[in-house]
Short mmCIF file of C-alpha atoms in Angstrom, two decimals:
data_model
loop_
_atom_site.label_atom_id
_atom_site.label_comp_id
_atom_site.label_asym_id
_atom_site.label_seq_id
_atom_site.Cartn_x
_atom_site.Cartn_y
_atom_site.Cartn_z
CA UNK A 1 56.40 -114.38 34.94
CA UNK A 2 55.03 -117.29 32.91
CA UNK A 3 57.10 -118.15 29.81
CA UNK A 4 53.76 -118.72 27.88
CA UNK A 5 51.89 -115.43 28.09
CA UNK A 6 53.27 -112.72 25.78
CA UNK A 7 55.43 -110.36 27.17
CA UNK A 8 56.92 -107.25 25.70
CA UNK A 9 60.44 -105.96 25.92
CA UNK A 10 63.20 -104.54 24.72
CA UNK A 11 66.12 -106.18 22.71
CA UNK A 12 69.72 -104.72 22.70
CA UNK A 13 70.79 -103.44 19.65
CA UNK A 14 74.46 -105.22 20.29
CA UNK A 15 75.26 -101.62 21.01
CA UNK A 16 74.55 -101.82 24.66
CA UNK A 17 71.00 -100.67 23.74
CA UNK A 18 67.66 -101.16 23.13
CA UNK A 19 67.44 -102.22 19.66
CA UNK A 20 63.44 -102.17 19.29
CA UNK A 21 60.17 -102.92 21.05
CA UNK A 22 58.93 -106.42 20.89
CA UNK A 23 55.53 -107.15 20.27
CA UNK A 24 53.40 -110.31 21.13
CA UNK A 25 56.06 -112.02 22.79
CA UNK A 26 58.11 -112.58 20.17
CA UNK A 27 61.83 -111.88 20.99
CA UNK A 28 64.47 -110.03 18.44
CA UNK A 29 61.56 -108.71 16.45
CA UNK A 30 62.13 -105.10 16.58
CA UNK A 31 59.49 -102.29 16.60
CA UNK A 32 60.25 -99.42 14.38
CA UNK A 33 60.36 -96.09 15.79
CA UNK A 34 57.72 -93.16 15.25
CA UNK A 35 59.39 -90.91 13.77
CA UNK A 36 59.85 -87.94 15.85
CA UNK A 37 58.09 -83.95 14.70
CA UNK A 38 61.02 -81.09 14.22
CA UNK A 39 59.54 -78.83 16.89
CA UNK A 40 61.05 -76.19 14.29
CA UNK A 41 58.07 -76.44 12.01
CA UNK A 42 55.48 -76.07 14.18
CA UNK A 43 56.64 -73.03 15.74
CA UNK A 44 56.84 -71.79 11.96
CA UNK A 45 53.25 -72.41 10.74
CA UNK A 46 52.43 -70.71 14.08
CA UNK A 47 54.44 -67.32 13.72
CA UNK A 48 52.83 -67.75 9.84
CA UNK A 49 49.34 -67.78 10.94
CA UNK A 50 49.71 -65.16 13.69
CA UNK A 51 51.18 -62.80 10.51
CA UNK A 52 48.79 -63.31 8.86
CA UNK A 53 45.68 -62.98 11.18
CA UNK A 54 47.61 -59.89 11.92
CA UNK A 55 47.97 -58.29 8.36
CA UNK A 56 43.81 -59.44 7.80
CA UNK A 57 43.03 -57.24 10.93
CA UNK A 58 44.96 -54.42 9.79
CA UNK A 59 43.57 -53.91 6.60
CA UNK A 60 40.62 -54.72 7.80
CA UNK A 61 40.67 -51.93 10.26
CA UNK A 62 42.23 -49.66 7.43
CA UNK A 63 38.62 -49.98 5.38
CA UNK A 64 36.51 -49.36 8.01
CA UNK A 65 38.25 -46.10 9.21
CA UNK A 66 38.62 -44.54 5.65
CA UNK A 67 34.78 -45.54 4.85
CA UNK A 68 33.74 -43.81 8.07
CA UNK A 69 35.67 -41.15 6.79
CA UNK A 70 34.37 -40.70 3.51
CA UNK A 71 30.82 -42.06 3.40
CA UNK A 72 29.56 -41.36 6.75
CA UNK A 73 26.62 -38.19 6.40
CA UNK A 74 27.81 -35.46 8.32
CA UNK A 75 24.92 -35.31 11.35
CA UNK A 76 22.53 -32.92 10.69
CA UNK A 77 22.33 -29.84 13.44
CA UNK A 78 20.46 -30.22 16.03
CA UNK A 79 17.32 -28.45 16.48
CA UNK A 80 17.35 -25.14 18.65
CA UNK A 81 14.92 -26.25 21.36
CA UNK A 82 13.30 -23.57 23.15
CA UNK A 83 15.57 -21.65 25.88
CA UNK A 84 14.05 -22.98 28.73
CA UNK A 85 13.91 -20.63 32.11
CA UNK A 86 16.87 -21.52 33.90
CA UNK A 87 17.46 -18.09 35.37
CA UNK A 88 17.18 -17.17 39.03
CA UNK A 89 14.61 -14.65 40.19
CA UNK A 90 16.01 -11.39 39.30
CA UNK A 91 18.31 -12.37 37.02
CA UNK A 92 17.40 -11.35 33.19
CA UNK A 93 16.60 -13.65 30.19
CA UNK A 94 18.81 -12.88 27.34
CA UNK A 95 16.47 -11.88 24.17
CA UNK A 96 13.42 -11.44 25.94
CA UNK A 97 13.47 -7.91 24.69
CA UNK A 98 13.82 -8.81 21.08
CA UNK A 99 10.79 -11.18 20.99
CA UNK A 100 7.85 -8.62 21.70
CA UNK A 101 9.84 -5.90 19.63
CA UNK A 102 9.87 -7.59 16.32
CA UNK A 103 6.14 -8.85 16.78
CA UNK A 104 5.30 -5.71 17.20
CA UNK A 105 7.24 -4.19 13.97
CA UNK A 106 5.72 -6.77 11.96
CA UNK A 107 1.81 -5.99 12.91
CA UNK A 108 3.17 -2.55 12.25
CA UNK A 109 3.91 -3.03 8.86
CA UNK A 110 1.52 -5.33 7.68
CA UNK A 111 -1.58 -2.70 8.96
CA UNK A 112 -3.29 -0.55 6.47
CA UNK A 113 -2.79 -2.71 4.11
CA UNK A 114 -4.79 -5.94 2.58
CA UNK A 115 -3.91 -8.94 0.39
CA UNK A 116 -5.08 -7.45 -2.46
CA UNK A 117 -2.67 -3.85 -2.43
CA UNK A 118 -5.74 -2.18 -1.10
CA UNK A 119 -5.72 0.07 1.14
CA UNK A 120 -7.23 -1.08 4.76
CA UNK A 121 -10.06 -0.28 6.34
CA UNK A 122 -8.50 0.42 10.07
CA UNK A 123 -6.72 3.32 9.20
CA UNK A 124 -5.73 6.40 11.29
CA UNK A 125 -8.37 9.21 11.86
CA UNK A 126 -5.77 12.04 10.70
CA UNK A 127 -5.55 9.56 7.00
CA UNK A 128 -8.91 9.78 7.00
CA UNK A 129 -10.04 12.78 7.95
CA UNK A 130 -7.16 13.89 4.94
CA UNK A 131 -8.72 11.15 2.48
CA UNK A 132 -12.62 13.22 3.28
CA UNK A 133 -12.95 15.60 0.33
CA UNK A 134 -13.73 19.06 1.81
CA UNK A 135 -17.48 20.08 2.25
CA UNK A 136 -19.51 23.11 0.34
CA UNK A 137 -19.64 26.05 2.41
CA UNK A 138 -23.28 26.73 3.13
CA UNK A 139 -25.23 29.07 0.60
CA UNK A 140 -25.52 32.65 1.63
CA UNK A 141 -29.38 33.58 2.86
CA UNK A 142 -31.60 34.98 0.51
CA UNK A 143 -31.15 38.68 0.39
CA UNK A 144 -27.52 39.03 1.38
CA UNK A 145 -25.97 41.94 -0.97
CA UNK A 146 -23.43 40.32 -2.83
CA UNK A 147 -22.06 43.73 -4.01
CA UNK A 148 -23.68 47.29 -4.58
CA UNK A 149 -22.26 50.82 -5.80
CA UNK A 150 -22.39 52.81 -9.26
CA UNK A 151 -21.63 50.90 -12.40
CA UNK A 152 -21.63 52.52 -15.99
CA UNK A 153 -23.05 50.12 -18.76
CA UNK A 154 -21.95 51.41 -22.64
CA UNK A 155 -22.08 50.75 -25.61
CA UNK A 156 -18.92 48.60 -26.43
CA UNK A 157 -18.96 46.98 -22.84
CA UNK A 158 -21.58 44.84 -21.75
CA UNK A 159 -21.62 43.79 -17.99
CA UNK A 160 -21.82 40.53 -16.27
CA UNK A 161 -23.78 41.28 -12.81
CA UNK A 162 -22.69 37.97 -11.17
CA UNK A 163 -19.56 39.22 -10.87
CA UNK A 164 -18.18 41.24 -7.88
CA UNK A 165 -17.68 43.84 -9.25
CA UNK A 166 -19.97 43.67 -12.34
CA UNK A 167 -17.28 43.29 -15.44
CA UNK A 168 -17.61 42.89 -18.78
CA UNK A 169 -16.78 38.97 -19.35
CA UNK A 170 -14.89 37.20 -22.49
CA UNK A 171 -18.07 35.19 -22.45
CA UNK A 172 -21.04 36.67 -24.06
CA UNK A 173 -23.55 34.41 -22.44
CA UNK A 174 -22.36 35.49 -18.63
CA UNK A 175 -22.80 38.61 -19.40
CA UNK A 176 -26.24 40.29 -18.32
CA UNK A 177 -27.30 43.91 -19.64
CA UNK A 178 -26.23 46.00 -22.46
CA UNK A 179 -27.37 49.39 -24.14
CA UNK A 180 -27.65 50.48 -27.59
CA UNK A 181 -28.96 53.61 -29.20
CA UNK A 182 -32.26 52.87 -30.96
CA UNK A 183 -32.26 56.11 -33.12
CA UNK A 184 -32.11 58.83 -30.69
CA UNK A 185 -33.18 56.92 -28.05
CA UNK A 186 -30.81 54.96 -25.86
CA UNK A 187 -31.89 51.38 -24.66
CA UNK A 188 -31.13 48.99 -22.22
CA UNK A 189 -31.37 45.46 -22.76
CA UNK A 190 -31.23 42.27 -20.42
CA UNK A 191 -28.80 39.46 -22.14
CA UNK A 192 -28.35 35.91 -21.99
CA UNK A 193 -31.49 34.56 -20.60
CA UNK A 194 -31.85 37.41 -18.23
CA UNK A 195 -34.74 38.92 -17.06
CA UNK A 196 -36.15 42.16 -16.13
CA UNK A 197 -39.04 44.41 -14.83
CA UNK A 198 -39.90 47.87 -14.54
CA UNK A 199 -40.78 48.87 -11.43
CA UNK A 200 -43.45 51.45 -11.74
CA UNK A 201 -44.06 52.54 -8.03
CA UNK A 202 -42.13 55.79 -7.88
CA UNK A 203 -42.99 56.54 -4.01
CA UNK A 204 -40.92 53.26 -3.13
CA UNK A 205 -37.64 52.03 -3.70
CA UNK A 206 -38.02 48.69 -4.09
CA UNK A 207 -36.79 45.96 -1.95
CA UNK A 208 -35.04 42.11 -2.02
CA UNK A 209 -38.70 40.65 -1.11
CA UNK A 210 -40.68 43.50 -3.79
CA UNK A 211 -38.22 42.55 -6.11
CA UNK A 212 -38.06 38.79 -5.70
CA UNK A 213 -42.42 39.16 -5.55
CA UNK A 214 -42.97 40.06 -9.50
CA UNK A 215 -39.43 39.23 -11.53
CA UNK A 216 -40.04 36.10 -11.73
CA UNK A 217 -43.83 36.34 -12.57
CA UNK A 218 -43.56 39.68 -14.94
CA UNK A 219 -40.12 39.68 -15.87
CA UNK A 220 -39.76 39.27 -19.88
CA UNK A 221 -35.88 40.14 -21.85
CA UNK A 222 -38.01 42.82 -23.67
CA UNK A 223 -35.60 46.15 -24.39
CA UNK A 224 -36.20 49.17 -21.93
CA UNK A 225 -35.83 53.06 -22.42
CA UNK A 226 -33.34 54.21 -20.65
CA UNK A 227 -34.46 57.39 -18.80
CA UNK A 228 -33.06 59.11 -15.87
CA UNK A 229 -35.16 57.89 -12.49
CA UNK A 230 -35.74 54.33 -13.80
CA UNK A 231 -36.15 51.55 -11.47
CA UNK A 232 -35.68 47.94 -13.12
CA UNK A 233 -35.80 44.67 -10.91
CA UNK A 234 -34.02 42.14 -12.89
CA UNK A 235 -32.99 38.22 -12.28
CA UNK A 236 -29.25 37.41 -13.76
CA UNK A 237 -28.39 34.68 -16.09
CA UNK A 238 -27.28 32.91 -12.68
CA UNK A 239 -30.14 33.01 -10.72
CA UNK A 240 -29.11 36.66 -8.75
CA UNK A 241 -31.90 39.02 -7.84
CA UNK A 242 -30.79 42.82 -8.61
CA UNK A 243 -32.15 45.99 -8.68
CA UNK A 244 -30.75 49.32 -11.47
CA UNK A 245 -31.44 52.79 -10.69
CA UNK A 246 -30.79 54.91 -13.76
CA UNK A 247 -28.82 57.95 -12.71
CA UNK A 248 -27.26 58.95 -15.85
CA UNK A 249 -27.85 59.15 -19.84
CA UNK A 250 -25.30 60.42 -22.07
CA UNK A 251 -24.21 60.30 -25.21
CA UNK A 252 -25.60 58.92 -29.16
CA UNK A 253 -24.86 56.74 -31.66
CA UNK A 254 -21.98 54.25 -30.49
CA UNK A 255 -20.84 56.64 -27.38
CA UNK A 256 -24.44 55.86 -25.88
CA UNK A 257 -23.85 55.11 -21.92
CA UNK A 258 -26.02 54.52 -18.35
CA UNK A 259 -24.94 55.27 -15.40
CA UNK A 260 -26.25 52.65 -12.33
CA UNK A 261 -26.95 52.56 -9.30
CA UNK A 262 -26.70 49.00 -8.76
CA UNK A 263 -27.62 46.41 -5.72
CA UNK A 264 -27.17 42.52 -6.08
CA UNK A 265 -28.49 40.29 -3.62
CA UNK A 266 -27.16 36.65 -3.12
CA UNK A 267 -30.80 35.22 -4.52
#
């Protein structure tokens, strides 16, 4: 080695040692020492930080759970698809029944009615044949006898031909004849709009068509004597044809009385 160039090396301490490093040749100059890390502290800051990386995670984790708890919406149900036909031929679908049943109830009770409360106009023929007020039987023919037999006609009771049989009615203006005593002679008199006619042929007993041919052209409300044989045509206060046969005369005063033979035809 050439003595000129530096060299490095080592210088004993006088302990049997190295005493220090030399640097740029120089001899006996010793080097301090780099002072050497207590492996103590480093293992320290590292249990420290793995603590606390440890505690952060926890709580970390802590949070999340109880806000996932507590703020999360609760998943709204699902939506019933429709039940699609999984079934194998001749097997069944459960419900199919139901479906058809309750369509049918509902068009059942929604019918006969409309959105106003009215009533519909598809209803049932028996409701409305029931809802059809009931006709007017047809009128009776001309000429039918409505009733016919003796009838007594006094004083005190007047009669009402339109009824079957003749009666005296609470109603003055239904009723149709009357007699009175004019003096000594008894009367008979048509009431109430009704009118009469002698008829004067005594070879014929007049009929529905004679009568109907001259009461209602020669027919006045003018008083009659009452003798026994008389034939009077008369037309009631109603629109009835009728014919009175005087068969009987007795009595004066207020016991004056007729006796009738009496037809009434329906018109």
């Amino acid at each position: 080695m050439n003595s000129g160039e530096p060299r490095q090396g080592w210088s004993n301490d006088g302990n049997g040692g190295n005493g220090g490093y030399v640097a740029n040749g120089a001899y006996g100059t010793q080097v301090p020492a780099a002072p050497a890390r207590a492996a103590s502290h480093r293992g320290a800051w590292i249990g420290a930080g793995a603590t606390l990386v440890a505690a952060v995670i926890g709580v970390v984790g802590t949070y999340l759970v109880s806000s996932g708890k507590t703020n999360a919406d609760p998943a709204p149900p699902a939506a019933q698809a429709p039940a699609t036909s999984t079934t194998t031929p001749g097997e069944e679908v459960r419900g199919g029944d139901d479906a058809p049943s309750d369509a049918s109830q509902s068009q059942g009770a929604t019918a006969g009615t409309d959105s106003t409360g009215g009533t519909d106009s598809t209803q049932s023929p028996e409701s409305s044949a029931s809802a059809t007020p009931p006709t007017t039987p047809p009128a009776k023919p001309a000429g039918t006898v409505e009733w016919q037999g003796a009838l007594a006609i006094t004083f005190d009771e007047d009669k009402d031909l339109d009824s079957a049989p003749p009666v005296e009615s609470e109603i003055n203006e239904e009723n149709d004849f009357s007699v009175y005593p004019f003096g000594t002679t008894p009367m008979l008199r048509p009431e109430a709009g009704a009118k009469s006619l002698v008829w004067k042929d005594a070879a014929k007993v007049p009929t529905h068509a004679d009568c109907a041919g001259v009461v209602d052209t020669l027919g006045t409300s003018t008083d009659m004597k009452m003798k026994t044989g008389l034939v009077v045509c008369a037309r009631t206060n109603d629109g009835r044809l009728a014919r009175l046969t005087v068969k009987e005369v007795t009595g004066q005063g207020s016991d004056t009385s007729g006796v009738f033979d009496v037809v009434v035809w329906s018109g």
